[in-house]
XYZ file of C-alpha atoms in Angstrom:
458
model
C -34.083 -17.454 -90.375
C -31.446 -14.766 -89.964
C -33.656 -12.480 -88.960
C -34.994 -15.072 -86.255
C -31.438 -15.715 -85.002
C -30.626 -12.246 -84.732
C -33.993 -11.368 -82.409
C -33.254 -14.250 -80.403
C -29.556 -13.118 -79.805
C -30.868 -9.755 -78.954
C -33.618 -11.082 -76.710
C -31.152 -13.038 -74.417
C -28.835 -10.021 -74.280
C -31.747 -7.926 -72.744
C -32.499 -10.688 -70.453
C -28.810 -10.887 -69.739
C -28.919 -7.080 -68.899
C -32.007 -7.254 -67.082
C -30.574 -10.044 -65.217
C -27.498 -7.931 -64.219
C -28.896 -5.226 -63.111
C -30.847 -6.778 -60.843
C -28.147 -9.102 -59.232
C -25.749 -5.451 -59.020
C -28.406 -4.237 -56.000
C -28.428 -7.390 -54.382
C -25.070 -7.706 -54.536
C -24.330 -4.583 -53.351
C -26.299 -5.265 -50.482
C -25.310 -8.579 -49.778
C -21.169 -6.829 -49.082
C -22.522 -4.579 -46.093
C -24.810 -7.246 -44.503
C -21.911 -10.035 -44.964
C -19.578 -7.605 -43.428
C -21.738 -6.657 -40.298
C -22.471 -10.863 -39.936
C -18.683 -11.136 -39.482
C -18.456 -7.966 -37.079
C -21.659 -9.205 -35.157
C -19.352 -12.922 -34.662
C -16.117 -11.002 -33.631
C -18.011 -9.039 -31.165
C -20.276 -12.352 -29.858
C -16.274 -14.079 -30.010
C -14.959 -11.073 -27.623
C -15.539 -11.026 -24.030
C -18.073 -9.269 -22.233
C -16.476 -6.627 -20.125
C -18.685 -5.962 -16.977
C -18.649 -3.832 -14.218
C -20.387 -5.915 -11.193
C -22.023 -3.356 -8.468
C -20.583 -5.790 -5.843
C -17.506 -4.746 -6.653
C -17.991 -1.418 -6.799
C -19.687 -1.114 -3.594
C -16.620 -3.246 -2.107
C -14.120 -0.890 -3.184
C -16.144 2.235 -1.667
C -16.303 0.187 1.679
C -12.524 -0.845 1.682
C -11.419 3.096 0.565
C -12.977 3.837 3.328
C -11.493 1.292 5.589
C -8.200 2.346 4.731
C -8.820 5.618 5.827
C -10.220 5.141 8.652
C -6.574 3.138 9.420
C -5.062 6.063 8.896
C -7.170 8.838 10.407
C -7.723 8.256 12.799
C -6.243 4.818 13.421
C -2.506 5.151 13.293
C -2.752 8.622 14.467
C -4.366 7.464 17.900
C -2.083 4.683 18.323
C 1.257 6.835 17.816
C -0.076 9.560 19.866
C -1.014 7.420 22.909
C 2.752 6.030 22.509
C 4.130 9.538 22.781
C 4.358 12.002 26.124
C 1.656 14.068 27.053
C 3.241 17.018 25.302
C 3.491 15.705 22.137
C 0.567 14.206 21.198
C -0.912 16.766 19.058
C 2.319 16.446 17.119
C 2.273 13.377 16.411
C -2.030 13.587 15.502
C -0.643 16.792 13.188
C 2.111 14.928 11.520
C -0.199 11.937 10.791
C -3.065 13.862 9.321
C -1.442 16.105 7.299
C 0.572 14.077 5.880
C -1.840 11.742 4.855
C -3.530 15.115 3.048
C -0.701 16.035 1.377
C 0.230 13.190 -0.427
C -3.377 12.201 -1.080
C -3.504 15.693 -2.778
C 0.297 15.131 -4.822
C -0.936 11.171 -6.096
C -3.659 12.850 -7.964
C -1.341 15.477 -9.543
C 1.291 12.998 -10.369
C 1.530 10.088 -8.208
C -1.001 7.691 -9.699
C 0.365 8.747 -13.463
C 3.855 7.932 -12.567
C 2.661 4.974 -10.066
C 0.452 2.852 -12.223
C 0.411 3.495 -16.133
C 2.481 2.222 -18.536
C 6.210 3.379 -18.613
C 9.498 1.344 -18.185
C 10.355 -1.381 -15.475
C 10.877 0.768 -12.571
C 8.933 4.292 -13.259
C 5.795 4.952 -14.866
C 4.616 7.403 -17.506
C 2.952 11.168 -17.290
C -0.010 10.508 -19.410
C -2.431 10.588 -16.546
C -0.781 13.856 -15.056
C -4.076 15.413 -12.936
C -5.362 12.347 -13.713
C -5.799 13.157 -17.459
C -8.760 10.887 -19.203
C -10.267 9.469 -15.699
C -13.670 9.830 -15.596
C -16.452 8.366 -13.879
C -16.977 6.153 -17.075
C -12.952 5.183 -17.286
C -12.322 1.774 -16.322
C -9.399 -0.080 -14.541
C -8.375 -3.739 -14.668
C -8.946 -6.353 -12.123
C -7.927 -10.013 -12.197
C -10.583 -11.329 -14.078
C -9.987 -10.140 -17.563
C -13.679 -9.725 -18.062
C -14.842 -7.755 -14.865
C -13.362 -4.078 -14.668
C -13.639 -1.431 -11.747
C -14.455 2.555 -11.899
C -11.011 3.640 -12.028
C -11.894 6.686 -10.106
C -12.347 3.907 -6.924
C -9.111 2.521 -8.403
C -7.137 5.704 -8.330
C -8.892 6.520 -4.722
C -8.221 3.224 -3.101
C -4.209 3.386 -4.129
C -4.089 6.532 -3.118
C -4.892 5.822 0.644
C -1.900 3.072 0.427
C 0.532 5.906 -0.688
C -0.888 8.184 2.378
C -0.820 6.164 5.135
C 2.663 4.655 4.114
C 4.336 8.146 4.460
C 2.374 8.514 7.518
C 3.805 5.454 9.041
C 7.337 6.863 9.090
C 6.793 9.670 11.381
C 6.921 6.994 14.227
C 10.328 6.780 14.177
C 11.451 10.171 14.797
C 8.590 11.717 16.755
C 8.948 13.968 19.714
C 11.793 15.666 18.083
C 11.064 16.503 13.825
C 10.220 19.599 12.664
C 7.112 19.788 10.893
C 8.212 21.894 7.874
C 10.737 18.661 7.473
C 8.174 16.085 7.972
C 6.244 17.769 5.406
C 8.981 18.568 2.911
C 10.720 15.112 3.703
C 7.399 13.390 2.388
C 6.833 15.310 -0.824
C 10.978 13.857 -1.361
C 10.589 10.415 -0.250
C 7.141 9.865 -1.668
C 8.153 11.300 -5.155
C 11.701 9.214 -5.893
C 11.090 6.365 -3.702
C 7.425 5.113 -3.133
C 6.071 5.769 -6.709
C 9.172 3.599 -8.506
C 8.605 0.897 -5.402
C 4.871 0.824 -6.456
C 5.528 0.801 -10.196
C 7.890 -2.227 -9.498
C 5.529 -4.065 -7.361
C 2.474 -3.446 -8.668
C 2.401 -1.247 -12.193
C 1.923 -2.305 -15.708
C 5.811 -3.474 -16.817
C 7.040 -2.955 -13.281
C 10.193 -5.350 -12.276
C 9.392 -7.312 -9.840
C 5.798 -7.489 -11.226
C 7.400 -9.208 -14.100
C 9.501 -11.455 -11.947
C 6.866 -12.745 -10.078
C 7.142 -11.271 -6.924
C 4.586 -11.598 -4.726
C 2.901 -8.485 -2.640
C -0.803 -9.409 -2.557
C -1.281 -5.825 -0.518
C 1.722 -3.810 0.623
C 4.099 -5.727 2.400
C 7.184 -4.327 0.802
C 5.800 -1.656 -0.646
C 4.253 -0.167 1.969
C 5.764 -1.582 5.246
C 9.321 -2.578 4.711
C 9.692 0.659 2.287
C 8.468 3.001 5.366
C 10.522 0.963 8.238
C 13.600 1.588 6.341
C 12.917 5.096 5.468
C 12.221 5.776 9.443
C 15.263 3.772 10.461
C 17.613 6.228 8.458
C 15.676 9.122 10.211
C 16.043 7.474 13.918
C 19.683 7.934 12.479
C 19.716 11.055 10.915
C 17.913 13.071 13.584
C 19.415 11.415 16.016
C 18.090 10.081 19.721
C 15.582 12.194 21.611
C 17.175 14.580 24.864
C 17.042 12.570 28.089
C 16.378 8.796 26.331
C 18.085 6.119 27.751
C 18.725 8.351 31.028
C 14.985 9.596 32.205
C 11.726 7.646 31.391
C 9.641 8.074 28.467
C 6.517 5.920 28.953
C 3.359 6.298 26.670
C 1.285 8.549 27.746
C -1.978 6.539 27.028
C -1.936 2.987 26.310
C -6.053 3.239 26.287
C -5.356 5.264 23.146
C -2.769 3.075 21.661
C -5.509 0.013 22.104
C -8.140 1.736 20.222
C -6.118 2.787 17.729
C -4.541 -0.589 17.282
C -7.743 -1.593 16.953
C -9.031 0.628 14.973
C -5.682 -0.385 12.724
C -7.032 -3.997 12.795
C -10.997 -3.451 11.236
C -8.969 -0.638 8.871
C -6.922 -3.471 7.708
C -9.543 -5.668 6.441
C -10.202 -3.067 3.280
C -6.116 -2.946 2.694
C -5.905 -6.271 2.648
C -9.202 -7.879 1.247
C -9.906 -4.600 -0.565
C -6.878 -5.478 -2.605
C -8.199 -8.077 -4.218
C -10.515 -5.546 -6.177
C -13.822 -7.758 -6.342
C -16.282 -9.109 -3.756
C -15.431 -12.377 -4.621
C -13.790 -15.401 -2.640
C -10.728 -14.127 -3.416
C -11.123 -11.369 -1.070
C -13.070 -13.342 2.016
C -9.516 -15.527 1.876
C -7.399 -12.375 2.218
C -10.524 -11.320 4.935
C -10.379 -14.283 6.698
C -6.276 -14.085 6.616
C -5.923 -10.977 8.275
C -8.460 -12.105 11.019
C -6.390 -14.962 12.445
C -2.736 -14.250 11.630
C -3.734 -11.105 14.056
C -4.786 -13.324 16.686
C -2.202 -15.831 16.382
C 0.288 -12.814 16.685
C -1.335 -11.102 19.515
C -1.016 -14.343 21.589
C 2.816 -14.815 20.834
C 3.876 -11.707 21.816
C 2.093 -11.574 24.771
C 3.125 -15.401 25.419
C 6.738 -14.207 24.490
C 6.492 -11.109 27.211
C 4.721 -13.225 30.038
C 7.907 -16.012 29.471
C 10.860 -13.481 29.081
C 9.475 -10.464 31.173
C 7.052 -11.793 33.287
C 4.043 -9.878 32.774
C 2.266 -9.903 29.379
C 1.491 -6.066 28.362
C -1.443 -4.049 26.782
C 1.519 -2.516 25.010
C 2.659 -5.395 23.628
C -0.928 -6.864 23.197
C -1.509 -3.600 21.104
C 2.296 -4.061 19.134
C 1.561 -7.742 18.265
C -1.513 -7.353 16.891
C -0.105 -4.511 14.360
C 3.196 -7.279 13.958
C 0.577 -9.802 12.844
C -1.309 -7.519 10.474
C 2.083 -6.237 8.851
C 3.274 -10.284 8.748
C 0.322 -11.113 6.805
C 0.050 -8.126 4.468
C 1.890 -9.549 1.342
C 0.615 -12.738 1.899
C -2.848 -12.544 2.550
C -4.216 -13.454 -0.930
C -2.132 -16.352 -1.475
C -1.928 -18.304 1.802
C -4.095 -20.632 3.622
C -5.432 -19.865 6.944
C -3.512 -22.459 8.773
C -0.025 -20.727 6.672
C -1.119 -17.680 7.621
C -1.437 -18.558 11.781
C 1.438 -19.856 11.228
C 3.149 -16.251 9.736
C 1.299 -14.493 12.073
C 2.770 -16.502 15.005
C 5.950 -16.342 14.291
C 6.029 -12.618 13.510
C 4.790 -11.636 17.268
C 8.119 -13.501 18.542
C 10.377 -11.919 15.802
C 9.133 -8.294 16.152
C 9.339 -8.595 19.922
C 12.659 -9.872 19.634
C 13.220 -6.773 17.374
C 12.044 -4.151 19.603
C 13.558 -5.407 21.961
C 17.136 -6.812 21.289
C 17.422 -5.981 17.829
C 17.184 -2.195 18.745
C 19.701 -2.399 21.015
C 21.750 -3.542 18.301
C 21.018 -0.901 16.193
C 21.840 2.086 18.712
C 18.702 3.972 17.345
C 16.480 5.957 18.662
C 13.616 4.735 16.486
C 10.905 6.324 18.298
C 7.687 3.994 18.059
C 9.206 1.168 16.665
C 8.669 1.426 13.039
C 11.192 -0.419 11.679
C 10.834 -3.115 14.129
C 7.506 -4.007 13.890
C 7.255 -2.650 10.179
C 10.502 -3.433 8.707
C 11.296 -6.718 10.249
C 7.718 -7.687 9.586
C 7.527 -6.622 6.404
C 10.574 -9.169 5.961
C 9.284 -11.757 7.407
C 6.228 -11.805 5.887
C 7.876 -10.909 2.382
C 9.611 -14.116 2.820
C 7.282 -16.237 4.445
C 4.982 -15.682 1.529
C 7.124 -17.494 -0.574
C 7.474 -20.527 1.555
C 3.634 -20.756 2.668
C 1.947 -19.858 -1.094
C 3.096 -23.460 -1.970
C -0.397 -25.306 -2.712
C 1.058 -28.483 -0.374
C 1.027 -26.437 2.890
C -2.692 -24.349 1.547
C -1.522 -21.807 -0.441
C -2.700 -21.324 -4.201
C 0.341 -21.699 -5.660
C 0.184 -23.963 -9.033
C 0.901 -27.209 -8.808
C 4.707 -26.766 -10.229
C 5.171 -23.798 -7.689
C 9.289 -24.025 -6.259
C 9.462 -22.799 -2.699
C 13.318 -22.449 -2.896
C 12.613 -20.059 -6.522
C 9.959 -17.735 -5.196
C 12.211 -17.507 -2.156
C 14.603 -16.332 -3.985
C 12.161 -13.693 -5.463
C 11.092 -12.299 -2.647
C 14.690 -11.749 -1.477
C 15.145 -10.676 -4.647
C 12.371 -7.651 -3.909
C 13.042 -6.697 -0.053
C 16.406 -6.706 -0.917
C 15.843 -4.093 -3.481
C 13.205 -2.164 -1.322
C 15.771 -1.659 1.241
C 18.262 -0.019 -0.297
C 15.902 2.062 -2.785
C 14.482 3.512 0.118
C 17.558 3.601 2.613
C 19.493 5.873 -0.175
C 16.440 7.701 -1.084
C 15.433 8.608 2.742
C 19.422 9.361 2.888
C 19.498 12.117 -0.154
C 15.941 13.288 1.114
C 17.125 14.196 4.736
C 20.183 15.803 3.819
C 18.109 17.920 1.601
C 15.264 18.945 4.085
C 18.554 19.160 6.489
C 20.038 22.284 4.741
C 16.469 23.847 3.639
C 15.002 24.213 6.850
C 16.519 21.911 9.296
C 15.580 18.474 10.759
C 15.361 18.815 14.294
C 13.847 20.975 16.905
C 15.912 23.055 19.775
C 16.910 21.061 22.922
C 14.368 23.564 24.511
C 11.624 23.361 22.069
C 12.059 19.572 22.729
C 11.539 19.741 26.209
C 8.852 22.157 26.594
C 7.305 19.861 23.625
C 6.229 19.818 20.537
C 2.892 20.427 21.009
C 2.939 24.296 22.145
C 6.092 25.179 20.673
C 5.103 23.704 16.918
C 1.473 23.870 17.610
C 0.407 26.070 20.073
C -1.642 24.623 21.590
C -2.427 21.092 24.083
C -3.906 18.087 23.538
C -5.417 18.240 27.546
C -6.592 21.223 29.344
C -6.860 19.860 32.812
């Protein structure tokens, strides 16, 4: 019987043996597969980041657009505001300028601009735009739905070029173009990149305030009006103005280019919405009729106060209405944003008109006028007209009175970012090489004597 006992015991601990080495394999294999079923539910948990062709086509089309407000856009409406011989000038001034800090955002100006840094500058870890590649990826706001960031870093920079463009309105007919050029490089560098960071960047300020700029209006049009103020200043008023006649020298010009400003605008302003979706046909649809509605106050306002309504100021409201509507484009209802576009072709007449007076400058094409007063305006007027009871897509808790106060907050700061900047930046370009032109360099213009060469050989 003992001997029984003892082959039984030794039967069940080979079975038990058996038994474990079998389970130690399946065991073994069950760790990896269990391990991959919780990695396959994280990853079905996640969402699905997408990049919809739509979109990518969109932001191609609206690049484009933006360009095309530039070059040749604002360069044909300065020049036809300028005299005969200094429409080149003025054509030179916009184009290169728009070159040369397209060329300096992708050396530094989208690294400091729009990656991840401190409230009111960005970092340097995209310096020549480090890691972009056709395969990066930049954020839009859906959190699943991404963008190229190569069509990113393109679009922004045609906000940055045609911005510094802008400001040679105010002092043209009289700037040298070493200090247009060297003035930009300043200006662009210490005082559009922090504004954009603020506005727009990952951490920026007024980002994290919750100020509203749907596409540019303070950091694009009340930043440049200010800058080009200081320079009517600085530089000083052009020889013979107020005493001899300075009309534009081709208001059919100005029109085109106004409205070649006008189609341009509908990729600044829908484009910044950064998908094809309704989001952008409200920004679209914005910019349409706040143009209109501004066109036909400032002509109403000229016919009433001056008798005769003007293709001039036909051409000036319709650029009013655009800058008016820029920052609140994405956030308004149509009937707010006839209503912002209205009112700005009154207020930047009265601007132009009285307000520069005021001011005893010489600004040129009436940047800051139309510009920076819009700008204001519509900086303001955003915060009044996003509330969801007059159609804007504010939330349902949204205080008129506290994004007011926001927006003050931000054109506030704008203004006096870029006032001291432009300050410090002329001064600089003032002992380097000199602002201004000779009295007769000015007067034979600055076409031959900066160029040489005409805009008309007749």
């Amino acid at each position: 019987m003992k001997h029984t006992s003892l082959l039984s015991s030794g039967l069940k601990g080979l079975l038990g043996l058996a038994a474990a080495g079998i389970a130690l394999p399946v065991l073994a294999q069950a760790a990896p597969d269990a391990a991959a079923a919780v990695a396959t539910t994280a990853a079905a948990a996640a969402p699905k980041v997408e990049v919809v062709k739509g979109d990518v086509a969109w932001m191609m089309v609206s690049t484009l657009l933006v360009t095309f407000m530039a070059i040749p856009g604002l360069a044909l409406f300065y020049g036809g505001l300028v005299r005969t011989k200094n429409m080149l000038s003025v054509l030179m001034q916009v184009m290169v300028v728009f070159s040369l800090i397209s060329v300096l955002w992708a050396v530094y100006g989208y690294s400091v601009a729009f990656t991840e840094g401190g409230p009111i500058i960005g970092g340097f870890s995209k310096l020549f735009l480090a890691g972009v590649t056709a395969d990066s990826l930049a954020d839009t706001f859906t959190a699943t739905v991404k963008i190229p960031e190569m069509i990113f870093v393109a679009f922004q920079c045609t906000f940055a070029g045609i911005t510094c463009a802008l400001i040679v309105g105010s002092f043209a007919e009289r700037v040298k173009f070493s200090a247009v050029l060297l003035f930009s490089v300043l200006w662009f560098t210490f005082c559009y990149l922090p504004i954009a960071h603020m506005v727009w960047g990952p951490g920026g300020y007024l980002l994290g305030k919750g100020a509203l700029d749907f596409a540019g209006g303070t950091v694009v049009h009340i930043n440049a009006g200010v800058a080009g103020l200081v320079g009517a200043y600085m530089l000083g008023k052009r020889v013979g103005f107020g005493k001899e006649p300075m009309p534009p020298h081709s208001l059919t010009m100005t029109m085109i280019g106004a409205s070649m400003l006008w189609v341009g605008w509908f990729g600044f302003n829908a484009g910044s919405n950064l998908e094809a979706t309704s989001g952008a046909t409200l920004a679209f649809a914005n910019t349409l009729f706040a143009t209109a509605a501004a066109v036909l106050t400032w002509s109403a306002g000229e016919a009433l106060f001056r008798g005769k309504a003007s293709m001039l100021g036909a051409a000036s409201g319709a650029v009013a209405g655009l800058v008016a509507i820029t920052p609140a484009c994405g956030s308004v209802g149509i009937m707010g944003a006839i209503v912002i576009g209205g009112i700005s072709g009154l207020v930047c007449l009265w601007a132009v008109s009285s307000l520069k007076k005021i001011l005893g400058a010489d600004d040129s094409l009436d940047v800051f006028g139309v510009h920076g007063i819009g700008g204001i305006l519509g900086a303001l007027l955003t915060g009044v007209f996003t509330a969801p009871g007059l159609g804007g897509t504010g939330k349902p808790d949204f205080s008129i009175a506290s994004q007011v106060a926001i927006q003050a907050e931000g054109v506030i700061i704008t203004m006096v970012v870029s006032a001291v900047v432009a300050l410090i930046a002329y001064k600089i370009v003032d002992m380097v090489v000199g602002l201004r032109v000779t009295e007769e360099e000015e007067r034979e213009g600055l076409d031959i004597t900066s160029h040489g060469e005409k805009a008309y050989y007749m």
